[in-house]
């Protein structure tokens, strides 16, 4: 190989090597290899006097060009390598990393769906504490002292001194109804509120029970509010939630804090009430409790029961979400398995 070929080959080798260099140390090694005292380029230039005269000029010219080329490449590379050593090298041509986007929990989605049935009818959203006074969870709601849910094993009592002993012990609220009391203590009628929130009951976990679940409570109080208003509001809401053809049924029931009281059922969408395999031959599915606010509840908050009327209702969010999504196990909501949660869009 003659000297000119050797210079060409050196240029090719150096270009490839500089292209891959990533650290200042590597760059220094390349400097020594291509420009150092023992480099092939130095040897070629040093051996110029021994070359035949007709080659000398050309080899000298090419050799010096290569030297300049190597020195400028080295200087340029020094800057990029220095910058690269401060921040990790980024290859802008690679596809980006997908950022995992979260979504609302199905229970939150259903809560929002329920609430947005009520807000167009003038209901405001309020919330109350999950740790509640015994007086609000029970007494003010006309729940008698000997009611089983006031027993230690039928309610989660909180083992802390009550900040207001006159309102009794602290409990994890067993329903959202105490927020009715809190609202009426602070506001005068007319009022319309819906109250989403967590409630707690010492139920063992099974496909339809959980020690924690969610309710949406509702309360409307005005000078004249009738059971017809209650029916009208709830029928409309259930049609919005489950479809315009939904059939509803009001079944007499008992709650201490409402009189009269009812449970509301919707007809199974598959058989419309006659019973089929989808509804386990039941025909109707229980959706919520409701009734006209009991006079004793009005008295407890300082309202005159002869001057105002109201209705209240409370529904289980999990129940409704399970019907909407055709789920059969409440525990799925709380296991936080992404394979389950990712199936709920938005
Ligand atoms: N608090 C009742 C429950 O948890 C539901 C309800 C609310 C009933 C309001 C009537 C009126 O079962």
mmCIF file of C-alpha atoms and ligand atoms in Angstrom:
data_model
loop_
_atom_site.group_PDB
_atom_site.id
_atom_site.type_symbol
_atom_site.label_atom_id
_atom_site.label_comp_id
_atom_site.label_asym_id
_atom_site.label_seq_id
_atom_site.Cartn_x
_atom_site.Cartn_y
_atom_site.Cartn_z
ATOM 1 C CA UNK A 1 0.000 0.000 0.000
ATOM 2 C CA UNK A 2 1.471 3.367 -0.902
ATOM 3 C CA UNK A 3 1.436 6.389 1.369
ATOM 4 C CA UNK A 4 -1.545 8.055 -0.301
ATOM 5 C CA UNK A 5 -3.690 4.937 0.145
ATOM 6 C CA UNK A 6 -2.587 4.712 3.719
ATOM 7 C CA UNK A 7 -3.686 8.318 4.341
ATOM 8 C CA UNK A 8 -7.106 7.561 2.774
ATOM 9 C CA UNK A 9 -7.509 4.549 4.978
ATOM 10 C CA UNK A 10 -6.530 6.577 8.047
ATOM 11 C CA UNK A 11 -9.156 9.200 7.219
ATOM 12 C CA UNK A 12 -11.825 6.499 6.936
ATOM 13 C CA UNK A 13 -10.780 4.842 10.223
ATOM 14 C CA UNK A 14 -10.654 8.158 12.059
ATOM 15 C CA UNK A 15 -14.052 9.265 10.768
ATOM 16 C CA UNK A 16 -15.629 6.027 11.962
ATOM 17 C CA UNK A 17 -13.868 6.164 15.346
ATOM 18 C CA UNK A 18 -14.773 9.820 16.031
ATOM 19 C CA UNK A 19 -18.365 9.107 15.145
ATOM 20 C CA UNK A 20 -18.691 6.639 17.993
ATOM 21 C CA UNK A 21 -16.778 8.384 20.716
ATOM 22 C CA UNK A 22 -18.872 9.168 23.791
ATOM 23 C CA UNK A 23 -16.539 10.212 26.615
ATOM 24 C CA UNK A 24 -13.598 12.614 27.045
ATOM 25 C CA UNK A 25 -11.331 9.632 27.921
ATOM 26 C CA UNK A 26 -12.128 7.825 24.690
ATOM 27 C CA UNK A 27 -11.548 11.026 22.800
ATOM 28 C CA UNK A 28 -8.085 11.412 24.323
ATOM 29 C CA UNK A 29 -7.223 7.844 23.338
ATOM 30 C CA UNK A 30 -8.283 8.635 19.775
ATOM 31 C CA UNK A 31 -6.123 11.775 19.775
ATOM 32 C CA UNK A 32 -3.090 9.712 20.741
ATOM 33 C CA UNK A 33 -3.953 7.029 18.222
ATOM 34 C CA UNK A 34 -4.417 9.332 15.221
ATOM 35 C CA UNK A 35 -2.330 12.422 16.066
ATOM 36 C CA UNK A 36 0.182 11.267 18.691
ATOM 37 C CA UNK A 37 3.956 11.056 18.214
ATOM 38 C CA UNK A 38 3.694 7.349 17.404
ATOM 39 C CA UNK A 39 0.633 7.624 15.160
ATOM 40 C CA UNK A 40 0.754 6.393 11.581
ATOM 41 C CA UNK A 41 0.117 9.907 10.315
ATOM 42 C CA UNK A 42 3.176 11.234 12.173
ATOM 43 C CA UNK A 43 5.198 8.348 10.740
ATOM 44 C CA UNK A 44 4.024 9.106 7.210
ATOM 45 C CA UNK A 45 4.911 12.777 7.579
ATOM 46 C CA UNK A 46 8.232 11.968 9.177
ATOM 47 C CA UNK A 47 9.156 9.600 6.367
ATOM 48 C CA UNK A 48 8.526 12.235 3.673
ATOM 49 C CA UNK A 49 12.273 12.856 3.025
ATOM 50 C CA UNK A 50 12.726 9.193 2.178
ATOM 51 C CA UNK A 51 9.953 9.181 -0.436
ATOM 52 C CA UNK A 52 10.754 9.424 -4.121
ATOM 53 C CA UNK A 53 10.657 13.156 -5.041
ATOM 54 C CA UNK A 54 7.661 12.793 -7.417
ATOM 55 C CA UNK A 55 5.478 11.504 -4.530
ATOM 56 C CA UNK A 56 6.720 13.845 -1.840
ATOM 57 C CA UNK A 57 4.587 16.913 -2.664
ATOM 58 C CA UNK A 58 1.320 15.010 -2.998
ATOM 59 C CA UNK A 59 1.784 12.920 0.141
ATOM 60 C CA UNK A 60 2.898 15.984 2.111
ATOM 61 C CA UNK A 61 -0.143 17.963 0.989
ATOM 62 C CA UNK A 62 -2.622 15.121 1.757
ATOM 63 C CA UNK A 63 -0.909 14.358 5.043
ATOM 64 C CA UNK A 64 -1.221 17.952 6.221
ATOM 65 C CA UNK A 65 -4.866 18.106 5.072
ATOM 66 C CA UNK A 66 -5.596 14.977 7.079
ATOM 67 C CA UNK A 67 -3.849 16.482 10.111
ATOM 68 C CA UNK A 68 -6.016 19.626 9.917
ATOM 69 C CA UNK A 69 -9.108 17.505 9.381
ATOM 70 C CA UNK A 70 -8.294 15.391 12.447
ATOM 71 C CA UNK A 71 -7.567 18.433 14.591
ATOM 72 C CA UNK A 72 -10.850 20.163 13.712
ATOM 73 C CA UNK A 73 -12.829 16.939 14.220
ATOM 74 C CA UNK A 74 -11.167 16.520 17.569
ATOM 75 C CA UNK A 75 -11.966 20.064 18.658
ATOM 76 C CA UNK A 76 -15.593 19.766 17.537
ATOM 77 C CA UNK A 77 -15.972 16.418 19.220
ATOM 78 C CA UNK A 78 -14.476 17.749 22.417
ATOM 79 C CA UNK A 79 -17.386 20.181 22.745
ATOM 80 C CA UNK A 80 -20.165 17.676 22.107
ATOM 81 C CA UNK A 81 -18.585 15.081 24.392
ATOM 82 C CA UNK A 82 -18.218 17.646 27.179
ATOM 83 C CA UNK A 83 -21.879 18.631 26.842
ATOM 84 C CA UNK A 84 -22.882 14.969 26.666
ATOM 85 C CA UNK A 85 -21.068 14.107 29.869
ATOM 86 C CA UNK A 86 -23.274 16.558 31.785
ATOM 87 C CA UNK A 87 -26.597 15.238 30.496
ATOM 88 C CA UNK A 88 -27.371 11.737 29.252
ATOM 89 C CA UNK A 89 -27.264 11.524 25.498
ATOM 90 C CA UNK A 90 -30.747 11.629 24.043
ATOM 91 C CA UNK A 91 -31.524 9.975 20.767
ATOM 92 C CA UNK A 92 -34.287 12.169 19.413
ATOM 93 C CA UNK A 93 -35.066 9.683 16.676
ATOM 94 C CA UNK A 94 -36.286 6.982 19.098
ATOM 95 C CA UNK A 95 -40.039 6.684 19.630
ATOM 96 C CA UNK A 96 -41.104 8.439 22.864
ATOM 97 C CA UNK A 97 -41.920 6.645 26.101
ATOM 98 C CA UNK A 98 -45.685 6.457 26.582
ATOM 99 C CA UNK A 99 -46.778 8.238 29.768
ATOM 100 C CA UNK A 100 -49.339 6.055 31.559
ATOM 101 C CA UNK A 101 -52.510 8.125 31.855
ATOM 102 C CA UNK A 102 -54.749 7.444 34.835
ATOM 103 C CA UNK A 103 -58.516 7.489 34.869
ATOM 104 C CA UNK A 104 -61.282 7.887 37.398
ATOM 105 C CA UNK A 105 -62.149 4.853 39.494
ATOM 106 C CA UNK A 106 -65.427 3.244 38.351
ATOM 107 C CA UNK A 107 -67.008 4.177 41.703
ATOM 108 C CA UNK A 108 -66.012 7.804 41.183
ATOM 109 C CA UNK A 109 -67.412 7.684 37.658
ATOM 110 C CA UNK A 110 -70.749 6.312 38.856
ATOM 111 C CA UNK A 111 -70.841 8.834 41.717
ATOM 112 C CA UNK A 112 -70.375 11.608 39.181
ATOM 113 C CA UNK A 113 -73.078 10.114 36.952
ATOM 114 C CA UNK A 114 -75.533 9.994 39.882
ATOM 115 C CA UNK A 115 -74.747 13.530 40.992
ATOM 116 C CA UNK A 116 -75.123 14.960 37.521
ATOM 117 C CA UNK A 117 -78.718 13.640 37.453
ATOM 118 C CA UNK A 118 -79.514 15.855 40.433
ATOM 119 C CA UNK A 119 -77.598 19.057 39.780
ATOM 120 C CA UNK A 120 -79.865 20.109 36.854
ATOM 121 C CA UNK A 121 -82.778 19.878 39.330
ATOM 122 C CA UNK A 122 -81.144 22.391 41.632
ATOM 123 C CA UNK A 123 -79.426 20.028 44.073
ATOM 124 C CA UNK A 124 -76.109 21.204 45.482
ATOM 125 C CA UNK A 125 -73.286 18.798 46.371
ATOM 126 C CA UNK A 126 -72.115 18.776 49.987
ATOM 127 C CA UNK A 127 -69.871 16.454 51.953
ATOM 128 C CA UNK A 128 -69.582 15.493 55.589
ATOM 129 C CA UNK A 129 -66.990 13.798 57.806
ATOM 130 C CA UNK A 130 -66.417 10.044 57.682
ATOM 131 C CA UNK A 131 -65.706 10.058 61.437
ATOM 132 C CA UNK A 132 -69.012 11.208 62.884
ATOM 133 C CA UNK A 133 -70.587 11.986 66.244
ATOM 134 C CA UNK A 134 -72.911 9.331 67.609
ATOM 135 C CA UNK A 135 -75.535 12.049 67.995
ATOM 136 C CA UNK A 136 -75.503 12.809 64.271
ATOM 137 C CA UNK A 137 -75.225 9.227 63.058
ATOM 138 C CA UNK A 138 -78.107 8.102 65.326
ATOM 139 C CA UNK A 139 -79.897 10.384 67.850
ATOM 140 C CA UNK A 140 -80.736 13.342 65.628
ATOM 141 C CA UNK A 141 -81.929 10.848 63.018
ATOM 142 C CA UNK A 142 -84.474 9.469 65.476
ATOM 143 C CA UNK A 143 -82.622 6.156 65.761
ATOM 144 C CA UNK A 144 -83.457 4.874 69.260
ATOM 145 C CA UNK A 145 -80.854 4.142 71.924
ATOM 146 C CA UNK A 146 -81.583 0.411 71.840
ATOM 147 C CA UNK A 147 -81.156 0.056 68.091
ATOM 148 C CA UNK A 148 -78.809 -2.844 67.250
ATOM 149 C CA UNK A 149 -76.557 -0.653 65.079
ATOM 150 C CA UNK A 150 -75.641 1.303 68.225
ATOM 151 C CA UNK A 151 -74.088 -1.792 69.670
ATOM 152 C CA UNK A 152 -70.301 -1.968 69.754
ATOM 153 C CA UNK A 153 -70.136 -4.945 67.396
ATOM 154 C CA UNK A 154 -72.569 -3.477 64.905
ATOM 155 C CA UNK A 155 -70.776 -0.166 64.381
ATOM 156 C CA UNK A 156 -67.170 0.923 64.108
ATOM 157 C CA UNK A 157 -66.614 3.057 67.190
ATOM 158 C CA UNK A 158 -63.460 5.137 67.203
ATOM 159 C CA UNK A 159 -61.285 4.715 70.251
ATOM 160 C CA UNK A 160 -60.532 8.421 70.750
ATOM 161 C CA UNK A 161 -61.995 10.915 73.193
ATOM 162 C CA UNK A 162 -64.848 12.806 71.564
ATOM 163 C CA UNK A 163 -63.975 16.458 70.965
ATOM 164 C CA UNK A 164 -67.592 17.299 71.880
ATOM 165 C CA UNK A 165 -68.681 14.772 74.543
ATOM 166 C CA UNK A 166 -72.232 16.147 74.519
ATOM 167 C CA UNK A 167 -72.547 14.741 70.965
ATOM 168 C CA UNK A 168 -71.495 11.299 72.112
ATOM 169 C CA UNK A 169 -68.738 8.989 70.991
ATOM 170 C CA UNK A 170 -67.017 9.033 67.617
ATOM 171 C CA UNK A 171 -68.061 6.454 65.023
ATOM 172 C CA UNK A 172 -67.196 5.708 61.435
ATOM 173 C CA UNK A 173 -70.513 6.789 59.949
ATOM 174 C CA UNK A 174 -72.724 3.869 58.987
ATOM 175 C CA UNK A 175 -74.629 5.952 56.415
ATOM 176 C CA UNK A 176 -74.470 9.415 54.837
ATOM 177 C CA UNK A 177 -77.717 10.474 56.540
ATOM 178 C CA UNK A 178 -75.912 12.374 59.365
ATOM 179 C CA UNK A 179 -74.997 14.958 56.741
ATOM 180 C CA UNK A 180 -78.730 15.757 56.526
ATOM 181 C CA UNK A 181 -78.453 16.955 60.124
ATOM 182 C CA UNK A 182 -75.270 18.937 59.483
ATOM 183 C CA UNK A 183 -76.858 20.689 56.491
ATOM 184 C CA UNK A 184 -80.097 21.536 58.321
ATOM 185 C CA UNK A 185 -78.195 22.810 61.360
ATOM 186 C CA UNK A 186 -76.464 25.342 59.132
ATOM 187 C CA UNK A 187 -79.070 26.228 56.505
ATOM 188 C CA UNK A 188 -82.695 27.267 56.439
ATOM 189 C CA UNK A 189 -85.111 25.863 53.868
ATOM 190 C CA UNK A 190 -85.599 25.767 50.951
ATOM 191 C CA UNK A 191 -82.723 23.409 50.452
ATOM 192 C CA UNK A 192 -81.752 20.656 48.053
ATOM 193 C CA UNK A 193 -78.535 18.745 48.550
ATOM 194 C CA UNK A 194 -76.887 15.522 47.416
ATOM 195 C CA UNK A 195 -74.142 14.021 49.561
ATOM 196 C CA UNK A 196 -71.661 11.516 48.152
ATOM 197 C CA UNK A 197 -69.337 9.690 50.512
ATOM 198 C CA UNK A 198 -67.904 6.600 52.156
ATOM 199 C CA UNK A 199 -69.762 4.663 54.834
ATOM 200 C CA UNK A 200 -68.630 1.826 57.092
ATOM 201 C CA UNK A 201 -70.366 -1.267 58.464
ATOM 202 C CA UNK A 202 -68.824 -4.317 60.121
ATOM 203 C CA UNK A 203 -69.972 -6.676 57.363
ATOM 204 C CA UNK A 204 -67.706 -9.563 56.410
ATOM 205 C CA UNK A 205 -66.470 -9.312 52.810
ATOM 206 C CA UNK A 206 -68.455 -11.340 50.308
ATOM 207 C CA UNK A 207 -69.546 -10.794 46.691
ATOM 208 C CA UNK A 208 -72.217 -8.292 47.727
ATOM 209 C CA UNK A 209 -70.897 -6.859 51.027
ATOM 210 C CA UNK A 210 -67.956 -4.713 52.005
ATOM 211 C CA UNK A 211 -67.086 -3.057 55.325
ATOM 212 C CA UNK A 212 -66.656 0.168 53.375
ATOM 213 C CA UNK A 213 -68.831 1.305 50.518
ATOM 214 C CA UNK A 214 -70.230 4.491 49.037
ATOM 215 C CA UNK A 215 -73.583 6.189 49.211
ATOM 216 C CA UNK A 216 -75.204 9.206 47.677
ATOM 217 C CA UNK A 217 -77.634 10.800 50.102
ATOM 218 C CA UNK A 218 -80.237 13.345 49.086
ATOM 219 C CA UNK A 219 -82.356 15.839 50.979
ATOM 220 C CA UNK A 220 -84.918 18.350 49.849
ATOM 221 C CA UNK A 221 -86.790 20.575 52.303
ATOM 222 C CA UNK A 222 -89.290 23.295 51.488
ATOM 223 C CA UNK A 223 -92.595 24.624 52.787
ATOM 224 C CA UNK A 224 -94.499 22.150 50.660
ATOM 225 C CA UNK A 225 -92.676 19.052 49.476
ATOM 226 C CA UNK A 226 -94.695 15.926 48.904
ATOM 227 C CA UNK A 227 -94.161 12.238 48.361
ATOM 228 C CA UNK A 228 -95.174 12.964 44.755
ATOM 229 C CA UNK A 229 -92.106 15.232 44.451
ATOM 230 C CA UNK A 230 -89.959 12.448 45.863
ATOM 231 C CA UNK A 231 -91.339 9.964 43.332
ATOM 232 C CA UNK A 232 -91.004 12.389 40.466
ATOM 233 C CA UNK A 233 -87.381 13.237 41.245
ATOM 234 C CA UNK A 234 -86.257 9.649 41.823
ATOM 235 C CA UNK A 235 -88.094 8.214 38.825
ATOM 236 C CA UNK A 236 -86.500 10.819 36.603
ATOM 237 C CA UNK A 237 -83.036 10.108 38.033
ATOM 238 C CA UNK A 238 -83.369 6.342 37.609
ATOM 239 C CA UNK A 239 -84.493 6.829 33.993
ATOM 240 C CA UNK A 240 -81.436 8.990 33.354
ATOM 241 C CA UNK A 241 -79.157 6.392 34.956
ATOM 242 C CA UNK A 242 -80.644 3.190 33.573
ATOM 243 C CA UNK A 243 -82.493 4.282 30.448
ATOM 244 C CA UNK A 244 -85.799 5.973 29.583
ATOM 245 C CA UNK A 245 -87.758 2.700 29.685
ATOM 246 C CA UNK A 246 -86.737 1.862 33.256
ATOM 247 C CA UNK A 247 -89.646 0.740 35.449
ATOM 248 C CA UNK A 248 -89.553 1.746 39.124
ATOM 249 C CA UNK A 249 -91.448 0.471 42.127
ATOM 250 C CA UNK A 250 -91.848 2.075 45.565
ATOM 251 C CA UNK A 251 -92.209 -0.551 48.251
ATOM 252 C CA UNK A 252 -93.256 0.350 51.836
ATOM 253 C CA UNK A 253 -90.344 0.091 54.257
ATOM 254 C CA UNK A 254 -89.172 1.403 57.614
ATOM 255 C CA UNK A 255 -86.497 3.959 58.446
ATOM 256 C CA UNK A 256 -86.500 5.806 61.796
ATOM 257 C CA UNK A 257 -85.716 9.113 60.130
ATOM 258 C CA UNK A 258 -88.414 9.053 57.452
ATOM 259 C CA UNK A 259 -92.190 8.562 57.629
ATOM 260 C CA UNK A 260 -93.584 7.183 55.445
ATOM 261 C CA UNK A 261 -90.563 5.292 54.140
ATOM 262 C CA UNK A 262 -90.036 3.254 51.014
ATOM 263 C CA UNK A 263 -87.495 1.203 49.200
ATOM 264 C CA UNK A 264 -87.145 1.847 45.500
ATOM 265 C CA UNK A 265 -86.685 -1.038 43.104
ATOM 266 C CA UNK A 266 -86.052 -0.993 39.378
ATOM 267 C CA UNK A 267 -87.334 -3.748 37.131
ATOM 268 C CA UNK A 268 -84.738 -6.096 35.710
ATOM 269 C CA UNK A 269 -83.961 -4.729 32.248
ATOM 270 C CA UNK A 270 -84.063 -8.224 30.756
ATOM 271 C CA UNK A 271 -87.509 -9.421 31.978
ATOM 272 C CA UNK A 272 -89.113 -6.135 33.103
ATOM 273 C CA UNK A 273 -90.232 -7.539 36.437
ATOM 274 C CA UNK A 274 -91.406 -11.054 35.699
ATOM 275 C CA UNK A 275 -88.200 -12.829 36.781
ATOM 276 C CA UNK A 276 -85.498 -14.375 34.646
ATOM 277 C CA UNK A 277 -82.005 -15.835 34.923
ATOM 278 C CA UNK A 278 -80.334 -12.381 34.685
ATOM 279 C CA UNK A 279 -82.016 -11.205 37.897
ATOM 280 C CA UNK A 280 -82.014 -14.600 39.596
ATOM 281 C CA UNK A 281 -85.837 -14.811 39.127
ATOM 282 C CA UNK A 282 -86.283 -11.753 41.370
ATOM 283 C CA UNK A 283 -87.683 -9.459 38.676
ATOM 284 C CA UNK A 284 -86.888 -6.322 40.684
ATOM 285 C CA UNK A 285 -83.627 -4.948 42.058
ATOM 286 C CA UNK A 286 -83.455 -2.859 45.194
ATOM 287 C CA UNK A 287 -81.760 0.474 44.494
ATOM 288 C CA UNK A 288 -82.265 2.815 47.441
ATOM 289 C CA UNK A 289 -84.122 3.815 50.569
ATOM 290 C CA UNK A 290 -86.194 6.974 50.845
ATOM 291 C CA UNK A 291 -89.055 8.692 52.590
ATOM 292 C CA UNK A 292 -90.512 11.901 53.962
ATOM 293 C CA UNK A 293 -88.327 13.490 56.648
ATOM 294 C CA UNK A 294 -89.617 12.475 60.094
ATOM 295 C CA UNK A 295 -90.956 15.320 62.299
ATOM 296 C CA UNK A 296 -88.515 14.308 65.060
ATOM 297 C CA UNK A 297 -85.604 14.915 62.684
ATOM 298 C CA UNK A 298 -86.890 18.419 61.969
ATOM 299 C CA UNK A 299 -87.260 19.007 65.718
ATOM 300 C CA UNK A 300 -83.677 17.826 66.312
ATOM 301 C CA UNK A 301 -82.339 20.582 64.043
ATOM 302 C CA UNK A 302 -84.717 23.288 65.271
ATOM 303 C CA UNK A 303 -87.095 23.289 62.316
ATOM 304 C CA UNK A 304 -90.855 23.549 62.927
ATOM 305 C CA UNK A 305 -92.300 20.268 61.548
ATOM 306 C CA UNK A 306 -95.630 22.022 60.946
ATOM 307 C CA UNK A 307 -93.960 24.663 58.765
ATOM 308 C CA UNK A 308 -91.726 22.547 56.523
ATOM 309 C CA UNK A 309 -91.825 19.277 54.627
ATOM 310 C CA UNK A 310 -89.023 17.334 53.038
ATOM 311 C CA UNK A 311 -87.912 14.102 51.538
ATOM 312 C CA UNK A 312 -84.647 12.193 51.820
ATOM 313 C CA UNK A 313 -83.112 9.232 50.064
ATOM 314 C CA UNK A 314 -79.913 7.230 50.144
ATOM 315 C CA UNK A 315 -78.489 4.915 47.499
ATOM 316 C CA UNK A 316 -75.514 2.598 47.328
ATOM 317 C CA UNK A 317 -73.058 3.577 44.622
ATOM 318 C CA UNK A 318 -71.457 0.112 44.279
ATOM 319 C CA UNK A 319 -74.910 -1.405 43.743
ATOM 320 C CA UNK A 320 -75.608 0.971 40.899
ATOM 321 C CA UNK A 321 -72.139 0.616 39.372
ATOM 322 C CA UNK A 322 -72.490 -3.192 39.480
ATOM 323 C CA UNK A 323 -75.806 -2.991 37.637
ATOM 324 C CA UNK A 324 -74.416 -0.554 35.081
ATOM 325 C CA UNK A 325 -71.394 -2.732 34.346
ATOM 326 C CA UNK A 326 -73.035 -6.146 34.978
ATOM 327 C CA UNK A 327 -70.607 -7.022 37.761
ATOM 328 C CA UNK A 328 -71.301 -9.679 40.343
ATOM 329 C CA UNK A 329 -68.561 -9.099 42.925
ATOM 330 C CA UNK A 330 -68.237 -5.866 44.909
ATOM 331 C CA UNK A 331 -64.683 -6.767 45.957
ATOM 332 C CA UNK A 332 -63.402 -6.083 42.446
ATOM 333 C CA UNK A 333 -63.790 -2.355 43.129
ATOM 334 C CA UNK A 334 -61.350 -2.354 46.024
ATOM 335 C CA UNK A 335 -58.638 -4.790 44.967
ATOM 336 C CA UNK A 336 -57.008 -2.149 42.754
ATOM 337 C CA UNK A 337 -56.154 -4.658 40.072
ATOM 338 C CA UNK A 338 -55.255 -2.599 37.003
ATOM 339 C CA UNK A 339 -56.513 -5.340 34.717
ATOM 340 C CA UNK A 340 -59.972 -4.643 36.159
ATOM 341 C CA UNK A 341 -59.727 -0.873 36.526
ATOM 342 C CA UNK A 342 -58.368 -0.323 33.011
ATOM 343 C CA UNK A 343 -61.615 -1.642 31.550
ATOM 344 C CA UNK A 344 -63.448 1.529 32.585
ATOM 345 C CA UNK A 345 -62.793 4.144 29.941
ATOM 346 C CA UNK A 346 -62.439 7.944 30.373
HETATM 347 N N1 LIG B 1 -79.574 5.862 55.464
HETATM 348 C C1 LIG B 1 -80.329 4.797 54.866
HETATM 349 C C2 LIG B 1 -79.410 3.571 54.733
HETATM 350 O O1 LIG B 1 -78.219 3.704 54.807
HETATM 351 C C3 LIG B 1 -80.851 5.168 53.519
HETATM 352 C C4 LIG B 1 -81.862 6.265 53.576
HETATM 353 C C5 LIG B 1 -81.481 7.559 53.442
HETATM 354 C C6 LIG B 1 -83.229 5.983 53.790
HETATM 355 C C7 LIG B 1 -82.414 8.601 53.501
HETATM 356 C C8 LIG B 1 -84.151 6.989 53.840
HETATM 357 C C9 LIG B 1 -83.748 8.284 53.680
HETATM 358 O O2 LIG B 1 -79.866 2.459 54.570
#
